[in-house]
Coordinates of C-alpha atoms (C1' of nucleotides) in Angstrom, one line a residue:
Chain A
X24 CA 0.0 0.0 0.0
X25 CA 1.4 3.4 -0.9
X26 CA 1.0 6.0 1.7
X27 CA 1.5 9.6 0.7
X28 CA 0.8 10.9 4.2
X29 CA 0.6 8.9 7.3
X30 CA -2.3 10.1 9.4
X31 CA -3.0 8.3 12.6
X32 CA -5.7 8.6 15.2
X33 CA -4.8 11.1 18.0
X34 CA -3.1 9.9 21.2
X35 CA -5.7 8.4 23.5
X36 CA -8.3 8.2 20.8
X37 CA -9.2 4.8 19.5
X38 CA -11.1 3.3 16.6
X39 CA -13.5 0.6 17.8
X40 CA -13.4 -2.0 15.0
X41 CA -16.4 -4.0 13.9
X42 CA -15.4 -7.1 15.9
X43 CA -15.3 -5.1 19.1
X44 CA -18.4 -3.2 18.3
X45 CA -20.3 -6.4 18.7
X46 CA -19.2 -6.5 22.3
X47 CA -20.1 -2.9 22.9
X48 CA -23.6 -3.4 21.6
X49 CA -23.9 -6.5 23.8
X50 CA -23.0 -4.3 26.8
X51 CA -25.2 -1.4 25.8
X52 CA -28.2 -3.6 25.0
X53 CA -27.9 -5.3 28.4
X54 CA -27.6 -2.0 30.2
X55 CA -30.5 -0.3 28.3
X56 CA -32.7 -3.3 29.1
X57 CA -32.0 -3.1 32.8
X58 CA -32.3 0.7 33.0
X59 CA -35.7 0.4 31.4
X60 CA -36.7 -2.2 33.9
X61 CA -35.9 0.4 36.6
X62 CA -38.0 2.9 34.7
X63 CA -35.2 5.1 33.6
X64 CA -35.5 7.2 30.4
X65 CA -32.8 7.9 27.9
X66 CA -31.7 11.4 27.3
X67 CA -29.2 12.5 24.6
X68 CA -27.0 15.5 25.3
X69 CA -24.5 17.7 23.4
X70 CA -20.9 16.9 23.7
X71 CA -19.9 20.6 23.7
X72 CA -20.9 22.9 26.5
X73 CA -20.0 26.3 27.9
X74 CA -16.7 25.9 29.8
X75 CA -18.3 27.6 32.8
X76 CA -20.7 24.7 33.3
X77 CA -17.9 22.3 34.1
X78 CA -15.9 24.8 36.0
X79 CA -18.8 25.4 38.3
X80 CA -19.9 21.9 38.8
X81 CA -16.8 19.8 38.8
X82 CA -14.7 22.4 40.7
X83 CA -12.3 25.1 39.6
X84 CA -9.4 23.6 41.5
X85 CA -9.8 20.0 40.3
X86 CA -7.3 18.4 37.9
X87 CA -10.0 17.8 35.4
X88 CA -10.9 21.5 35.1
X89 CA -7.4 22.8 35.7
X90 CA -5.5 20.8 33.1
X91 CA -7.5 18.0 31.5
X92 CA -10.3 19.7 29.6
X93 CA -10.5 20.0 25.8
X94 CA -11.4 23.7 25.6
X95 CA -11.8 26.0 22.7
X96 CA -10.4 29.0 24.6
X97 CA -11.5 31.6 22.1
X98 CA -15.1 30.3 22.1
X99 CA -15.3 29.5 25.8
X100 CA -16.7 26.0 25.1
X101 CA -15.4 22.6 26.3
X102 CA -15.8 19.0 25.2
X103 CA -17.6 17.4 28.2
X104 CA -15.3 15.6 30.6
X105 CA -18.3 13.9 32.2
X106 CA -22.0 13.9 31.8
X107 CA -23.6 14.8 35.0
X108 CA -23.2 18.6 34.6
X109 CA -24.7 18.5 31.1
X110 CA -27.6 16.4 32.3
X111 CA -28.4 18.7 35.1
X112 CA -28.1 21.7 32.7
X113 CA -30.8 20.1 30.5
X114 CA -32.9 19.3 33.5
X115 CA -32.9 22.9 34.6
X116 CA -33.1 24.4 31.1
X117 CA -36.2 22.4 30.1
X118 CA -37.8 22.6 33.5
X119 CA -38.1 18.8 33.6
X120 CA -38.8 18.9 37.4
X121 CA -42.1 20.6 36.6
X122 CA -43.5 17.6 34.8
X123 CA -42.3 14.9 37.1
X124 CA -40.9 15.7 40.5
X125 CA -38.4 12.9 40.4
X126 CA -36.6 12.4 37.1
X127 CA -34.8 9.1 36.4
X128 CA -32.5 9.6 33.4
X129 CA -29.6 7.9 31.7
X130 CA -27.3 8.8 28.8
X131 CA -24.6 6.9 27.0
X132 CA -21.7 8.5 25.1
X133 CA -18.2 9.8 24.8
X134 CA -16.3 12.0 27.3
X135 CA -13.0 13.7 26.8
X136 CA -10.2 14.3 29.2
X137 CA -6.6 15.2 28.3
X138 CA -4.8 12.7 30.4
X139 CA -1.9 10.4 29.7
X140 CA -3.5 7.3 28.4
X141 CA -2.9 3.9 30.0
X142 CA -4.8 0.7 30.5
X143 CA -8.5 1.3 30.8
X144 CA -8.0 5.0 30.3
X145 CA -8.3 7.0 27.1
X146 CA -8.7 10.6 26.2
X147 CA -12.0 9.9 24.5
X148 CA -13.7 7.3 26.6
X149 CA -17.3 6.3 26.9
X150 CA -19.6 6.2 29.9
X151 CA -23.1 5.2 30.8
X152 CA -24.3 7.9 33.1
X153 CA -27.3 7.3 35.3
X154 CA -28.9 10.0 37.5
X155 CA -32.0 10.4 39.7
X156 CA -32.8 14.0 40.2
X157 CA -35.2 15.4 42.7
X158 CA -35.0 12.8 45.5
X159 CA -33.0 12.6 48.6
X160 CA -34.5 9.4 49.8
X161 CA -31.8 6.9 50.8
X162 CA -33.8 4.1 49.3
X163 CA -33.0 5.6 45.9
X164 CA -29.2 5.4 46.7
X165 CA -29.6 1.7 47.5
X166 CA -31.8 1.1 44.5
X167 CA -29.2 2.6 42.2
X168 CA -26.5 0.5 43.6
X169 CA -28.8 -2.5 43.3
X170 CA -29.3 -1.7 39.7
X171 CA -25.6 -1.5 38.9
X172 CA -25.0 -4.7 40.7
X173 CA -27.8 -6.4 38.7
X174 CA -26.1 -5.3 35.5
X175 CA -22.8 -6.7 36.6
X176 CA -24.4 -9.9 37.4
X177 CA -26.2 -10.2 34.1
X178 CA -22.9 -9.4 32.3
X179 CA -21.2 -12.0 34.4
X180 CA -18.6 -9.5 35.6
X181 CA -17.4 -9.9 39.1
X182 CA -16.9 -6.7 41.1
X183 CA -17.2 -5.6 44.6
X184 CA -19.1 -2.6 46.0
X185 CA -17.4 -0.2 48.3
X186 CA -19.4 2.4 50.1
X187 CA -18.7 5.6 52.0
X188 CA -20.3 8.8 53.1
X189 CA -18.7 12.2 52.7
X190 CA -21.1 14.0 54.9
X191 CA -22.7 17.3 54.0
X192 CA -21.9 21.0 54.2
X193 CA -22.8 20.8 57.9
X194 CA -20.5 18.1 59.0
X195 CA -17.7 18.0 56.4
X196 CA -15.9 21.3 57.3
X197 CA -15.5 20.4 61.0
X198 CA -14.3 16.9 60.0
X199 CA -12.0 18.3 57.4
X200 CA -10.4 20.6 60.0
X201 CA -10.0 17.7 62.3
X202 CA -8.3 15.6 59.7
X203 CA -6.1 18.5 58.7
X204 CA -4.8 18.9 62.2
X205 CA -4.2 15.2 62.4
X206 CA -2.2 15.3 59.2
X207 CA -0.2 18.4 60.1
X208 CA 1.1 16.6 63.2
X209 CA 2.8 14.0 60.9
X210 CA 3.3 15.9 57.7
X211 CA 7.0 15.0 57.7
X212 CA 6.3 11.3 57.5
X213 CA 4.2 11.6 54.4
X214 CA 5.3 11.4 50.8
X215 CA 5.9 14.4 48.7
X216 CA 2.6 14.0 46.9
X217 CA 0.7 13.8 50.2
X218 CA 2.3 17.0 51.5
X219 CA 1.1 18.7 48.4
X220 CA -2.4 17.1 48.9
X221 CA -2.5 18.5 52.4
X222 CA -3.1 21.9 50.8
X223 CA -5.0 20.9 47.7
X224 CA -7.2 18.0 48.7
X225 CA -6.5 16.6 52.2
X226 CA -9.1 13.9 51.9
X227 CA -7.0 12.4 49.1
X228 CA -4.2 11.6 51.6
X229 CA -6.4 8.8 53.0
X230 CA -6.4 7.3 49.5
X231 CA -2.6 7.3 48.9
X232 CA -1.2 4.1 47.5
X233 CA 2.2 4.3 49.3
X234 CA 2.4 1.9 52.3
X235 CA 4.1 4.3 54.6
X236 CA 1.5 6.9 54.0
X237 CA -1.2 4.3 54.6
X238 CA 0.3 3.4 57.9
X239 CA 0.4 7.1 58.9
X240 CA -3.3 7.6 58.2
X241 CA -4.3 4.2 59.6
X242 CA -6.0 5.8 62.6
X243 CA -6.8 9.1 61.1
X244 CA -10.2 10.4 62.2
X245 CA -12.9 8.7 60.1
X246 CA -15.5 10.6 58.2
X247 CA -18.1 8.1 59.2
X248 CA -17.5 8.8 62.9
X249 CA -18.1 12.5 62.3
X250 CA -21.3 12.6 60.3
X251 CA -24.0 14.9 61.6
X252 CA -27.2 13.2 62.8
X253 CA -29.0 13.7 59.5
X254 CA -26.1 12.3 57.4
X255 CA -25.7 9.4 59.8
X256 CA -29.3 8.5 59.6
X257 CA -29.2 8.7 55.8
X258 CA -26.2 6.5 55.7
X259 CA -27.8 3.9 57.9
X260 CA -30.9 3.9 55.8
X261 CA -28.8 3.4 52.6
X262 CA -27.2 0.4 54.2
X263 CA -30.5 -1.0 55.4
X264 CA -31.7 -0.6 51.8
X265 CA -28.7 -2.5 50.4
X266 CA -29.3 -5.3 52.9
X267 CA -33.0 -5.4 52.0
X268 CA -32.1 -5.8 48.4
X269 CA -29.4 -8.4 49.1
X270 CA -26.6 -6.3 47.7
X271 CA -23.2 -7.1 49.1
X272 CA -21.0 -4.2 50.0
X273 CA -18.1 -3.2 52.2
X274 CA -17.4 0.1 53.9
X275 CA -14.4 2.0 52.8
X276 CA -13.8 5.1 54.9
X277 CA -10.8 6.0 52.8
X278 CA -12.8 6.3 49.6
X279 CA -12.7 9.8 48.3
X280 CA -14.3 11.4 45.3
X281 CA -12.4 13.5 42.8
X282 CA -15.2 15.9 41.9
X283 CA -16.2 18.7 44.2
X284 CA -19.9 18.2 44.0
X285 CA -20.3 14.9 45.9
X286 CA -21.8 14.7 49.3
X287 CA -23.2 12.0 51.6
X288 CA -23.3 8.7 49.8
X289 CA -20.4 7.7 47.5
X290 CA -19.7 4.3 46.1
X291 CA -17.5 2.5 43.7
X292 CA -17.7 -0.9 42.1
X293 CA -14.1 -2.1 41.9
X294 CA -12.1 -4.9 40.3
X295 CA -8.5 -6.1 40.5
X296 CA -8.5 -7.1 36.9
X297 CA -7.8 -3.7 35.3
X298 CA -4.3 -2.9 36.3
X299 CA -4.1 0.5 38.0
X300 CA -7.7 1.3 37.1
X301 CA -9.9 -0.4 39.7
X302 CA -13.1 1.5 39.3
X303 CA -15.6 0.2 36.8
X304 CA -18.5 2.2 38.1
X305 CA -18.5 5.1 40.5
X306 CA -20.9 7.7 41.7
X307 CA -22.6 9.4 44.6
X308 CA -24.9 12.0 45.8
X309 CA -24.7 15.7 44.9
X310 CA -27.5 17.3 46.8
X311 CA -26.4 21.0 46.4
X312 CA -25.4 20.8 42.8
X313 CA -28.6 21.5 41.0
X314 CA -29.1 24.6 43.0
X315 CA -25.6 25.7 42.4
X316 CA -26.2 25.5 38.7
X317 CA -29.2 27.7 39.0
X318 CA -32.0 25.1 39.3
X319 CA -34.4 24.3 42.1
X320 CA -33.0 23.2 45.5
X321 CA -33.4 19.6 44.7
X322 CA -31.2 16.6 45.6
X323 CA -29.6 14.3 43.1
X324 CA -27.6 11.1 42.9
X325 CA -26.0 9.3 40.1
X326 CA -23.2 7.1 38.8
X327 CA -21.1 6.5 35.7
X328 CA -19.8 3.3 34.2
X329 CA -16.7 3.2 32.0
X330 CA -17.7 1.2 28.9
X331 CA -14.1 0.6 27.8
X332 CA -13.4 -1.0 31.2
X333 CA -16.4 -3.3 30.9
X334 CA -15.2 -4.3 27.4
X335 CA -11.8 -5.1 28.8
X336 CA -13.3 -7.2 31.5
X337 CA -15.4 -9.1 29.1
X338 CA -12.5 -9.6 26.7
X339 CA -10.4 -11.0 29.6
X340 CA -12.9 -13.7 30.2
X341 CA -12.8 -14.3 26.5
X342 CA -16.3 -13.3 26.0
X343 CA -17.0 -12.8 22.4
X344 CA -20.1 -12.1 20.5
X345 CA -20.7 -12.9 16.9
X346 CA -22.6 -11.1 14.2
X347 CA -25.8 -13.0 13.3
X348 CA -25.4 -15.4 10.3
X349 CA -26.2 -14.4 6.8
X350 CA -29.4 -15.9 5.5
X351 CA -28.2 -16.2 1.9
X352 CA -25.1 -15.7 -0.2
X353 CA -26.0 -15.3 -3.9
X354 CA -23.4 -16.4 -6.5
X355 CA -24.2 -15.1 -10.0
X356 CA -21.8 -16.5 -12.6
X357 CA -21.1 -14.6 -15.7
X358 CA -22.6 -11.3 -16.7
X359 CA -26.2 -12.5 -17.0
X360 CA -26.2 -14.5 -13.8
X361 CA -24.6 -11.6 -11.9
X362 CA -27.3 -9.2 -13.2
X363 CA -30.1 -11.5 -12.2
X364 CA -28.6 -12.0 -8.7
X365 CA -28.0 -8.3 -8.3
X366 CA -31.8 -7.6 -8.5
X367 CA -32.8 -10.7 -6.6
X368 CA -30.6 -9.7 -3.6
X369 CA -32.2 -6.3 -3.5
X370 CA -35.7 -7.6 -3.6
X371 CA -34.9 -10.1 -0.8
X372 CA -33.5 -7.4 1.4
X373 CA -36.8 -5.6 1.0
X374 CA -38.3 -8.8 2.4
X375 CA -36.1 -8.4 5.5
X376 CA -33.6 -11.1 4.5
X377 CA -29.9 -10.8 5.4
X378 CA -28.3 -11.5 2.1
X379 CA -25.3 -10.5 0.1
X380 CA -23.3 -11.3 -3.0
X381 CA -19.8 -10.7 -4.5
X382 CA -19.4 -8.2 -7.2
X383 CA -15.9 -8.9 -8.3
X384 CA -16.6 -11.7 -10.8
X385 CA -14.6 -14.3 -8.9
X386 CA -14.6 -18.0 -9.4
X387 CA -17.4 -20.2 -8.1
X388 CA -15.0 -21.9 -5.7
X389 CA -13.7 -18.5 -4.4
X390 CA -17.3 -17.3 -3.8
X391 CA -18.2 -20.5 -2.0
X392 CA -15.3 -19.8 0.3
X393 CA -16.5 -16.3 0.9
X394 CA -20.0 -17.6 1.7
X395 CA -18.6 -20.1 4.1
X396 CA -16.5 -17.4 5.8
X397 CA -19.4 -15.1 6.1
X398 CA -21.4 -17.8 7.9
X399 CA -24.1 -17.9 5.3
X400 CA -26.7 -20.5 6.0
X401 CA -27.6 -20.9 2.3
X402 CA -26.0 -20.2 -1.1
X403 CA -27.9 -19.6 -4.3
X404 CA -26.0 -20.4 -7.5
X405 CA -27.1 -18.8 -10.8
X406 CA -25.0 -19.8 -13.7
X407 CA -25.6 -20.5 -17.4
X408 CA -27.3 -23.8 -16.8
X409 CA -29.7 -22.2 -14.3
X410 CA -30.4 -19.3 -16.6
X411 CA -31.3 -21.8 -19.2
X412 CA -33.6 -23.9 -17.0
X413 CA -35.0 -20.9 -15.1
X414 CA -34.2 -22.5 -11.8
X415 CA -31.3 -21.7 -9.4
X416 CA -29.5 -24.1 -7.2
X417 CA -30.1 -23.5 -3.5
X418 CA -27.5 -25.1 -1.2
X419 CA -27.8 -25.6 2.5
X420 CA -24.3 -25.0 3.8
X421 CA -24.7 -27.1 6.9
X422 CA -26.3 -30.2 5.4
X423 CA -24.6 -29.8 2.0
X424 CA -27.9 -30.6 0.4
X425 CA -28.9 -28.6 -2.7
X426 CA -32.0 -28.4 -4.8
X427 CA -33.5 -26.5 -7.6
X428 CA -35.5 -23.4 -6.7
X429 CA -37.5 -20.9 -8.6
X430 CA -35.6 -17.6 -9.1
X431 CA -38.2 -15.5 -7.3
X432 CA -37.4 -13.4 -4.3
X433 CA -40.4 -14.2 -2.3
X434 CA -40.1 -18.0 -2.9
X435 CA -36.4 -17.7 -1.9
X436 CA -37.1 -15.6 1.1
X437 CA -39.5 -18.3 2.4
X438 CA -37.2 -21.2 1.7
X439 CA -34.3 -19.4 3.4
X440 CA -36.1 -18.3 6.5
X441 CA -38.1 -21.5 6.9
X442 CA -35.4 -23.3 8.8
Chain B
rG19 C1' 3.7 17.0 33.7
rU20 C1' 7.2 12.5 35.6
rG21 C1' 9.3 7.5 35.1
rA22 C1' 10.2 2.8 32.7
rA23 C1' 9.7 -0.6 28.7
rU24 C1' 8.8 -1.6 23.6
rG25 C1' 8.9 -0.3 18.0
rU26 C1' 10.7 -6.2 12.3
rA27 C1' 4.6 -8.3 7.0
rG28 C1' -2.5 -6.7 8.0
rC29 C1' -2.1 -9.5 13.2
rU30 C1' 1.1 -12.3 16.9
rC31 C1' 6.2 -12.8 17.1
rA32 C1' 11.3 -15.1 15.6
rG33 C1' 16.1 -13.3 14.0
rU34 C1' 21.4 -11.6 13.0
rA35 C1' 28.2 -12.2 18.9
rG36 C1' 27.4 -6.1 12.8
rG37 C1' 28.1 -9.4 6.5
rU38 C1' 25.3 -10.6 0.5
rU39 C1' 18.2 -12.4 -1.6
rA40 C1' 15.2 -10.5 6.7
rG41 C1' 11.8 -15.4 8.5
rA42 C1' 7.5 -18.3 10.8
rG43 C1' 2.3 -18.9 12.2
rC44 C1' -2.4 -16.7 11.4
rA45 C1' -5.0 -13.7 7.8
rU46 C1' -5.3 -12.5 2.2
rC47 C1' -5.1 -14.1 -3.0
rU48 C1' -4.5 -18.1 -6.9
rG49 C1' -4.4 -23.2 -7.9
rG50 C1' -5.0 -28.8 -6.6
rU51 C1' -8.7 -30.5 -14.3
rU52 C1' -14.8 -28.3 -17.1
rG53 C1' -19.4 -25.0 -12.1
rU54 C1' -19.3 -26.2 -5.3
rG55 C1' -17.2 -24.1 1.1
rG56 C1' -14.9 -26.0 5.8
rC57 C1' -9.7 -30.0 6.5
rC58 C1' -5.3 -30.9 3.7
rC59 C1' -1.4 -29.7 0.0
rA60 C1' 1.2 -26.2 -3.5
rG61 C1' 2.2 -21.4 -5.0
rA62 C1' 1.8 -16.0 -4.9
rA63 C1' 1.5 -11.3 -2.8
rG64 C1' 2.8 -8.5 1.4
rG65 C1' 8.6 -5.2 4.9
rU66 C1' 12.4 2.1 3.3
rC67 C1' 13.4 -3.9 10.2
rG68 C1' 9.3 3.6 13.4
rG69 C1' 12.2 8.2 11.4
rG70 C1' 16.9 11.0 11.3
rA71 C1' 22.1 11.4 12.3
rG72 C1' 26.7 9.0 13.8
rU73 C1' 30.5 4.9 14.3
rU74 C1' 32.1 1.2 10.5
rC75 C1' 34.6 -1.4 4.4
rG76 C1' 29.5 -2.7 5.8
rA77 C1' 24.0 -1.2 10.6
rU78 C1' 17.5 -4.3 11.4
rC79 C1' 21.5 -5.2 15.2
rC80 C1' 26.2 -0.5 18.3
rU81 C1' 25.8 5.2 19.9
rC82 C1' 22.9 9.7 20.0
rC83 C1' 18.5 12.4 18.8
rU84 C1' 13.5 12.2 17.5
rC85 C1' 8.6 10.2 17.0
rA86 C1' 5.1 6.6 18.4
rU87 C1' 3.0 2.9 21.5
rU88 C1' 2.4 0.5 26.2
rC89 C1' 2.5 0.2 31.4
rA90 C1' 2.9 2.9 35.9
rC91 C1' 3.0 7.8 38.8
rC92 C1' -0.2 12.2 39.2
rC93 C1' -5.4 12.2 38.6
rC94 C1' -9.6 9.5 37.5
rA95 C1' -14.9 5.9 35.0

RNA sequence: GUGAAUGUAGCUCAGUAGGUUAGAGCAUCUGGUUGUGGCCCAGAAGGUCGGGAGUUCGAUCCUCCUCAUUCACCCCA
């Protein structure tokens, strides 16, 4: 192949080739099916939004907003790094809360973050995003986690659920201050990253991967022990809900969220099969966010699943899905046979048959091979003899039996779909 | 932004202590007697050995630079 100019996909951007698309559709179909069972409605959102929307929701000081967004600076617009902000924007913009006090919505699509790619992490990646807007009932929290767990079960993916609560604007500041004073007393023992975190995001220190840091924060004050009565009651109710639904979980008081807007319930479904990326699904409650974005003072909760990560997990268990078989492969020999086949194929497609033919004028043998490779259940041969007799040869590829058949699209369609 | 590893055919990979036409498997194409697939056999096609400079009589191999990919850190689904 002669290449004049070698153009490749951008770093961190990936083509999803036909074989893999089958797996993607399998996952998305399973997910849509479950979301519908839980009475969620699909919403489709733009990929480009005002930069300000993300800055205000995700947090000005987060890494995502500070250095990972794809922004057209001159136009003040940004490719979405996540979906929640857009979804809430649409919720407010269209006054969805007026029609139905509690909205249950999901959306599926690409997100963009300018990070260094690695396993399970791309610059354009895809998420399924599920949100319940307008309810602060803890039963909803548990129901959502139950739904995610159900999807993992149906996909036969094994993950574990980790749960935590981050408290609310009432109880988090005092806790944060307490944690900070605990950390300050042993700042010298912490790693360089953690010393930086102590000023940027102290909660992150609890999450550090380094052993010696972990030891230092082993008996740091726990968020869960410092929840206000309301948050504590909410958290208890979430756990009761999970138990009621038979959803296994474990508490992880070190689990922190990267986005500013989370409060109260946070959770992650994690796996050890994705290298450094353990989270397959993560989410939590964001009760003040809608109001912050100019909407009514309503609560919200949601989660996102990384589709690439699900695909990786399914590929690891050698899960493969195949395209459905072809009904018929038509072989038209010679100019006349080809012409007749060409029209026949089109007519049969109108009749909802999955049928194809070769247009390159190749040998019968070669076309038989193609038909076999394509997984066609039947082959129709139209050569000079068949043109003379007015009947084609229909061969069943599995049984090898072949018989004469009228060269009529509806007759063929019936013969081919009968078995 | 930081660190490490890896770049040889469409894919997965051999290889040369520096030496003439760089290999295999899979995939592709054509055949194995007139018009019949899978298995088997034969043959063909496919590579500027990532790119550039240097050392050398000679570099895919050694040195330097560069680009790309991957994994990890940071951060995150």
